mmCIF file of C-alpha atoms in Angstrom:
data_model
loop_
_atom_site.group_PDB
_atom_site.id
_atom_site.type_symbol
_atom_site.label_atom_id
_atom_site.label_comp_id
_atom_site.label_asym_id
_atom_site.label_seq_id
_atom_site.Cartn_x
_atom_site.Cartn_y
_atom_site.Cartn_z
ATOM 1 C CA MET T 22 -71.357 26.284 25.563
ATOM 2 C CA ARG T 23 -68.667 25.663 22.828
ATOM 3 C CA TYR T 24 -69.762 23.077 20.453
ATOM 4 C CA ALA T 25 -67.343 21.017 18.456
ATOM 5 C CA LEU T 26 -68.294 19.935 14.689
ATOM 6 C CA PRO T 27 -67.166 16.559 14.186
ATOM 7 C CA LEU T 28 -64.719 16.376 11.020
ATOM 8 C CA SER T 29 -66.681 15.195 8.722
ATOM 9 C CA ALA T 30 -68.580 18.198 8.842
ATOM 10 C CA SER T 31 -65.952 20.674 9.074
ATOM 11 C CA LEU T 32 -64.417 18.958 5.862
ATOM 12 C CA LEU T 33 -67.775 19.261 4.190
ATOM 13 C CA LEU T 34 -68.013 23.093 5.396
ATOM 14 C CA LEU T 35 -64.334 23.386 3.885
ATOM 15 C CA ALA T 36 -65.359 22.152 0.538
ATOM 16 C CA ALA T 37 -68.208 24.263 0.221
ATOM 17 C CA ALA T 38 -66.161 27.649 1.168
ATOM 18 C CA GLN T 39 -63.603 27.063 -1.665
ATOM 19 C CA ALA T 40 -66.471 25.867 -3.853
ATOM 20 C CA ALA T 41 -67.667 29.144 -3.377
ATOM 21 C CA SER T 42 -64.263 31.111 -4.094
ATOM 22 C CA ALA T 43 -63.413 29.017 -6.847
ATOM 23 C CA GLN T 44 -64.069 31.189 -10.423
ATOM 24 C CA ALA T 45 -66.997 30.553 -12.955
ATOM 25 C CA ALA T 46 -65.362 29.939 -15.984
ATOM 26 C CA PRO T 47 -68.633 30.073 -18.616
ATOM 27 C CA LEU T 48 -68.789 27.866 -21.719
ATOM 28 C CA ILE T 49 -69.509 29.628 -25.114
ATOM 29 C CA ALA T 50 -72.612 27.819 -26.543
ATOM 30 C CA PRO T 51 -70.450 26.700 -29.979
ATOM 31 C CA THR T 52 -72.800 28.628 -32.521
ATOM 32 C CA LYS T 53 -71.879 31.871 -30.882
ATOM 33 C CA PRO T 54 -69.229 33.872 -31.708
ATOM 34 C CA VAL T 55 -66.609 34.997 -30.113
ATOM 35 C CA ALA T 56 -65.268 38.729 -30.216
ATOM 36 C CA GLY T 57 -67.103 38.852 -33.438
ATOM 37 C CA VAL T 58 -65.581 35.923 -35.155
ATOM 38 C CA SER T 59 -67.449 32.221 -34.943
ATOM 39 C CA GLN T 60 -65.871 29.771 -33.563
ATOM 40 C CA GLU T 61 -65.245 27.673 -37.084
ATOM 41 C CA GLU T 62 -62.793 30.560 -37.751
ATOM 42 C CA TRP T 63 -60.871 30.485 -34.507
ATOM 43 C CA SER T 64 -60.400 26.980 -35.018
ATOM 44 C CA LYS T 65 -58.824 27.823 -38.534
ATOM 45 C CA ARG T 66 -56.591 30.527 -36.440
ATOM 46 C CA TRP T 67 -55.787 27.796 -33.680
ATOM 47 C CA TRP T 68 -54.205 26.057 -36.212
ATOM 48 C CA ARG T 69 -51.773 28.656 -37.496
ATOM 49 C CA TRP T 70 -51.130 29.595 -34.202
ATOM 50 C CA ALA T 71 -49.753 26.500 -32.779
ATOM 51 C CA LEU T 72 -48.698 25.750 -36.168
ATOM 52 C CA SER T 73 -46.437 28.682 -36.967
ATOM 53 C CA PHE T 74 -43.587 27.891 -34.573
ATOM 54 C CA ASP T 75 -40.459 25.342 -34.514
ATOM 55 C CA ASP T 76 -40.810 22.350 -32.460
ATOM 56 C CA ASP T 77 -38.860 23.075 -30.385
ATOM 57 C CA ASP T 78 -40.486 26.852 -29.548
ATOM 58 C CA SER T 79 -43.891 25.473 -29.411
ATOM 59 C CA PRO T 80 -46.937 25.285 -26.663
ATOM 60 C CA VAL T 81 -47.979 22.219 -28.664
ATOM 61 C CA THR T 82 -44.499 20.537 -26.899
ATOM 62 C CA ASP T 83 -44.680 22.463 -24.025
ATOM 63 C CA PRO T 84 -43.775 20.584 -20.845
ATOM 64 C CA ASP T 85 -45.122 23.204 -18.307
ATOM 65 C CA GLY T 86 -46.301 26.145 -19.635
ATOM 66 C CA SER T 87 -43.572 28.449 -20.015
ATOM 67 C CA ARG T 88 -44.404 28.883 -23.694
ATOM 68 C CA CYS T 89 -48.127 29.765 -22.681
ATOM 69 C CA ALA T 90 -47.669 33.402 -24.235
ATOM 70 C CA ALA T 91 -46.252 32.941 -27.199
ATOM 71 C CA GLY T 92 -47.599 34.385 -30.153
ATOM 72 C CA GLN T 93 -50.941 35.461 -28.176
ATOM 73 C CA SER T 94 -53.042 38.807 -28.988
ATOM 74 C CA GLY T 95 -55.826 40.302 -28.462
ATOM 75 C CA PRO T 96 -59.246 38.906 -26.801
ATOM 76 C CA VAL T 97 -59.054 35.409 -27.340
ATOM 77 C CA TRP T 98 -56.055 33.390 -25.646
ATOM 78 C CA PHE T 99 -55.491 29.995 -27.017
ATOM 79 C CA LEU T 100 -54.571 27.201 -25.008
ATOM 80 C CA ALA T 101 -52.503 23.604 -26.871
ATOM 81 C CA GLY T 102 -53.111 19.908 -26.388
ATOM 82 C CA SER T 103 -50.624 17.583 -26.745
ATOM 83 C CA TYR T 104 -48.903 15.054 -29.460
ATOM 84 C CA GLY T 105 -48.699 12.813 -26.473
ATOM 85 C CA THR T 106 -51.171 10.469 -25.239
ATOM 86 C CA ALA T 107 -49.421 10.650 -21.537
ATOM 87 C CA ARG T 108 -51.220 14.230 -19.421
ATOM 88 C CA THR T 109 -49.569 16.782 -19.608
ATOM 89 C CA ILE T 110 -49.450 19.552 -16.931
ATOM 90 C CA ARG T 111 -48.906 23.230 -17.608
ATOM 91 C CA SER T 112 -49.049 26.596 -15.944
ATOM 92 C CA CYS T 113 -48.810 29.589 -17.055
ATOM 93 C CA HIS T 114 -50.346 33.791 -16.327
ATOM 94 C CA VAL T 115 -53.248 35.075 -18.513
ATOM 95 C CA PRO T 116 -54.383 38.356 -18.491
ATOM 96 C CA ALA T 117 -57.528 39.227 -16.977
ATOM 97 C CA GLY T 118 -60.811 39.776 -19.741
ATOM 98 C CA ARG T 119 -59.442 37.197 -22.562
ATOM 99 C CA THR T 120 -61.597 34.270 -23.670
ATOM 100 C CA LEU T 121 -59.966 30.766 -23.898
ATOM 101 C CA PHE T 122 -60.226 28.894 -27.184
ATOM 102 C CA PHE T 123 -58.909 25.230 -27.117
ATOM 103 C CA PRO T 124 -59.763 21.429 -28.976
ATOM 104 C CA LEU T 125 -60.108 18.955 -26.592
ATOM 105 C CA VAL T 126 -59.277 16.648 -29.403
ATOM 106 C CA ASN T 127 -58.859 17.714 -33.115
ATOM 107 C CA ALA T 128 -57.587 16.680 -36.418
ATOM 108 C CA LEU T 129 -56.052 18.351 -39.428
ATOM 109 C CA ALA T 130 -55.846 17.059 -42.965
ATOM 110 C CA MET T 131 -53.363 18.868 -45.379
ATOM 111 C CA GLU T 132 -52.821 18.616 -49.466
ATOM 112 C CA PRO T 133 -49.681 16.368 -49.922
ATOM 113 C CA ASP T 134 -46.651 17.475 -51.542
ATOM 114 C CA ASP T 135 -46.435 15.892 -54.648
ATOM 115 C CA ALA T 136 -49.965 16.190 -55.424
ATOM 116 C CA ASP T 137 -53.114 18.459 -55.430
ATOM 117 C CA GLU T 138 -56.201 17.136 -53.179
ATOM 118 C CA SER T 139 -59.487 18.728 -53.363
ATOM 119 C CA CYS T 140 -61.252 20.856 -50.802
ATOM 120 C CA ALA T 141 -63.654 18.462 -50.387
ATOM 121 C CA SER T 142 -61.347 15.125 -49.755
ATOM 122 C CA LEU T 143 -59.631 17.123 -46.927
ATOM 123 C CA LYS T 144 -62.677 18.072 -44.669
ATOM 124 C CA ARG T 145 -63.789 14.226 -45.962
ATOM 125 C CA ARG T 146 -60.275 13.184 -44.355
ATOM 126 C CA ALA T 147 -60.189 15.250 -41.499
ATOM 127 C CA ALA T 148 -64.190 14.440 -41.140
ATOM 128 C CA ARG T 149 -63.103 10.603 -40.578
ATOM 129 C CA GLN T 150 -59.733 11.148 -38.219
ATOM 130 C CA THR T 151 -62.637 12.994 -35.592
ATOM 131 C CA PRO T 152 -65.995 10.647 -35.336
ATOM 132 C CA ALA T 153 -67.990 10.483 -32.907
ATOM 133 C CA SER T 154 -65.195 10.592 -29.585
ATOM 134 C CA SER T 155 -65.557 7.541 -26.804
ATOM 135 C CA ALA T 156 -64.198 10.287 -24.034
ATOM 136 C CA LEU T 157 -64.594 14.125 -24.223
ATOM 137 C CA VAL T 158 -63.718 15.530 -20.902
ATOM 138 C CA LEU T 159 -64.018 19.664 -19.845
ATOM 139 C CA GLU T 160 -63.702 20.405 -15.992
ATOM 140 C CA VAL T 161 -63.282 23.518 -14.715
ATOM 141 C CA ASN T 162 -62.451 24.185 -11.193
ATOM 142 C CA GLY T 163 -64.055 20.699 -10.068
ATOM 143 C CA ARG T 164 -67.497 21.906 -12.562
ATOM 144 C CA ARG T 165 -67.064 18.778 -15.414
ATOM 145 C CA PHE T 166 -69.198 20.122 -18.222
ATOM 146 C CA HIS T 167 -71.847 17.695 -20.598
ATOM 147 C CA GLY T 168 -73.041 17.918 -23.684
ATOM 148 C CA LEU T 169 -68.928 18.499 -24.858
ATOM 149 C CA ASP T 170 -69.798 16.400 -28.644
ATOM 150 C CA ALA T 171 -72.297 19.413 -29.738
ATOM 151 C CA HIS T 172 -69.287 21.588 -29.773
ATOM 152 C CA ARG T 173 -67.751 19.817 -32.980
ATOM 153 C CA GLN T 174 -66.094 22.915 -35.262
ATOM 154 C CA ALA T 175 -65.229 21.300 -38.789
ATOM 155 C CA THR T 176 -63.775 23.524 -42.284
ATOM 156 C CA ARG T 177 -66.396 24.695 -44.340
ATOM 157 C CA ARG T 178 -63.791 26.138 -46.678
ATOM 158 C CA CYS T 179 -60.238 24.944 -46.710
ATOM 159 C CA PHE T 180 -57.755 27.384 -45.779
ATOM 160 C CA HIS T 181 -54.052 27.938 -45.895
ATOM 161 C CA VAL T 182 -52.081 27.427 -42.864
ATOM 162 C CA VAL T 183 -48.920 28.820 -43.260
ATOM 163 C CA ASP T 184 -49.100 32.768 -44.852
ATOM 164 C CA GLY T 185 -47.460 32.241 -48.146
ATOM 165 C CA ASP T 186 -47.550 29.059 -48.491
ATOM 166 C CA ASP T 187 -50.431 27.819 -51.198
ATOM 167 C CA THR T 188 -51.356 24.104 -49.445
ATOM 168 C CA LEU T 189 -54.427 23.525 -48.521
ATOM 169 C CA ALA T 190 -55.654 21.969 -45.233
ATOM 170 C CA ALA T 191 -59.098 21.534 -43.535
ATOM 171 C CA GLY T 192 -59.609 20.985 -39.886
ATOM 172 C CA ASN T 193 -62.357 18.544 -37.849
ATOM 173 C CA GLY T 194 -62.207 18.235 -33.879
ATOM 174 C CA PHE T 195 -64.152 18.919 -30.615
ATOM 175 C CA TYR T 196 -63.306 22.831 -29.396
ATOM 176 C CA VAL T 197 -64.222 25.268 -26.424
ATOM 177 C CA ALA T 198 -64.284 28.472 -25.589
ATOM 178 C CA LEU T 199 -64.575 29.510 -22.238
ATOM 179 C CA GLY T 200 -64.929 33.543 -20.482
ATOM 180 C CA PRO T 201 -64.414 35.776 -20.477
ATOM 181 C CA LEU T 202 -62.086 35.536 -17.483
ATOM 182 C CA ARG T 203 -62.410 36.959 -14.009
ATOM 183 C CA ARG T 204 -59.122 37.381 -12.040
ATOM 184 C CA GLY T 205 -58.533 33.779 -9.723
ATOM 185 C CA ARG T 206 -57.123 30.910 -10.207
ATOM 186 C CA TYR T 207 -58.361 27.775 -12.470
ATOM 187 C CA THR T 208 -57.725 24.612 -12.768
ATOM 188 C CA LEU T 209 -58.153 23.145 -15.927
ATOM 189 C CA ASN T 210 -58.389 19.465 -16.920
ATOM 190 C CA PHE T 211 -60.120 18.172 -21.078
ATOM 191 C CA GLY T 212 -58.714 15.872 -23.763
ATOM 192 C CA GLY T 213 -60.269 13.593 -25.736
ATOM 193 C CA ILE T 214 -59.756 9.801 -27.291
ATOM 194 C CA LEU T 215 -60.320 9.592 -30.856
ATOM 195 C CA PRO T 216 -59.680 5.856 -32.356
ATOM 196 C CA GLU T 217 -56.091 7.227 -33.633
ATOM 197 C CA GLN T 218 -55.494 9.470 -31.165
ATOM 198 C CA SER T 219 -56.044 11.141 -27.821
ATOM 199 C CA GLN T 220 -54.225 13.991 -25.192
ATOM 200 C CA ALA T 221 -55.132 14.423 -21.572
ATOM 201 C CA VAL T 222 -54.317 18.009 -20.812
ATOM 202 C CA THR T 223 -54.165 20.279 -16.859
ATOM 203 C CA TYR T 224 -53.721 23.734 -16.903
ATOM 204 C CA THR T 225 -53.340 25.574 -13.825
ATOM 205 C CA LEU T 226 -54.348 29.168 -14.892
ATOM 206 C CA ASP T 227 -53.514 32.515 -12.951
ATOM 207 C CA VAL T 228 -55.436 35.121 -14.578
ATOM 208 C CA ASP T 229 -54.631 38.910 -13.278
#
């Protein structure tokens, strides 16, 4: 005798099967080094990467993910945020075994062109731009992560964003490291809201 499952039960089984097959992306504790380097240092490297492009070629202004691989090397793969407040949707390929590193929301304070500013002042300015966020979001394949306010990374020592330029900068914000990634497809939704800025980004990553 055959038994027909109710539609609602069939949908629940399908959802369970999809959840079981979804790839997991481990969230790394904010105090744990990634590839032997502190996440505070990776936040500086993220800024150097993000600001190393002209606007027309920048992964931050990328409308669809076609610039995802620009400037990437080594064990850590950066994901870009966005400059606007509207949701940005991107798709790209990432090599297996990489660890993702990216900001949920962040800010950078740089020395003005016409005056010197101390590192202490820059750090205070960056901190004022990134008070406790009202809405930090990180979701991977439908799984939402909590406790993201613990993932603040603040510059301890000011740094030069551009090689050969003596302009000092200090960063502050909320960053996450995920991985290393196994082969599969990942859908990431992330972002945050601050008093003067916000971002909302969706990435579909094919890892192979």
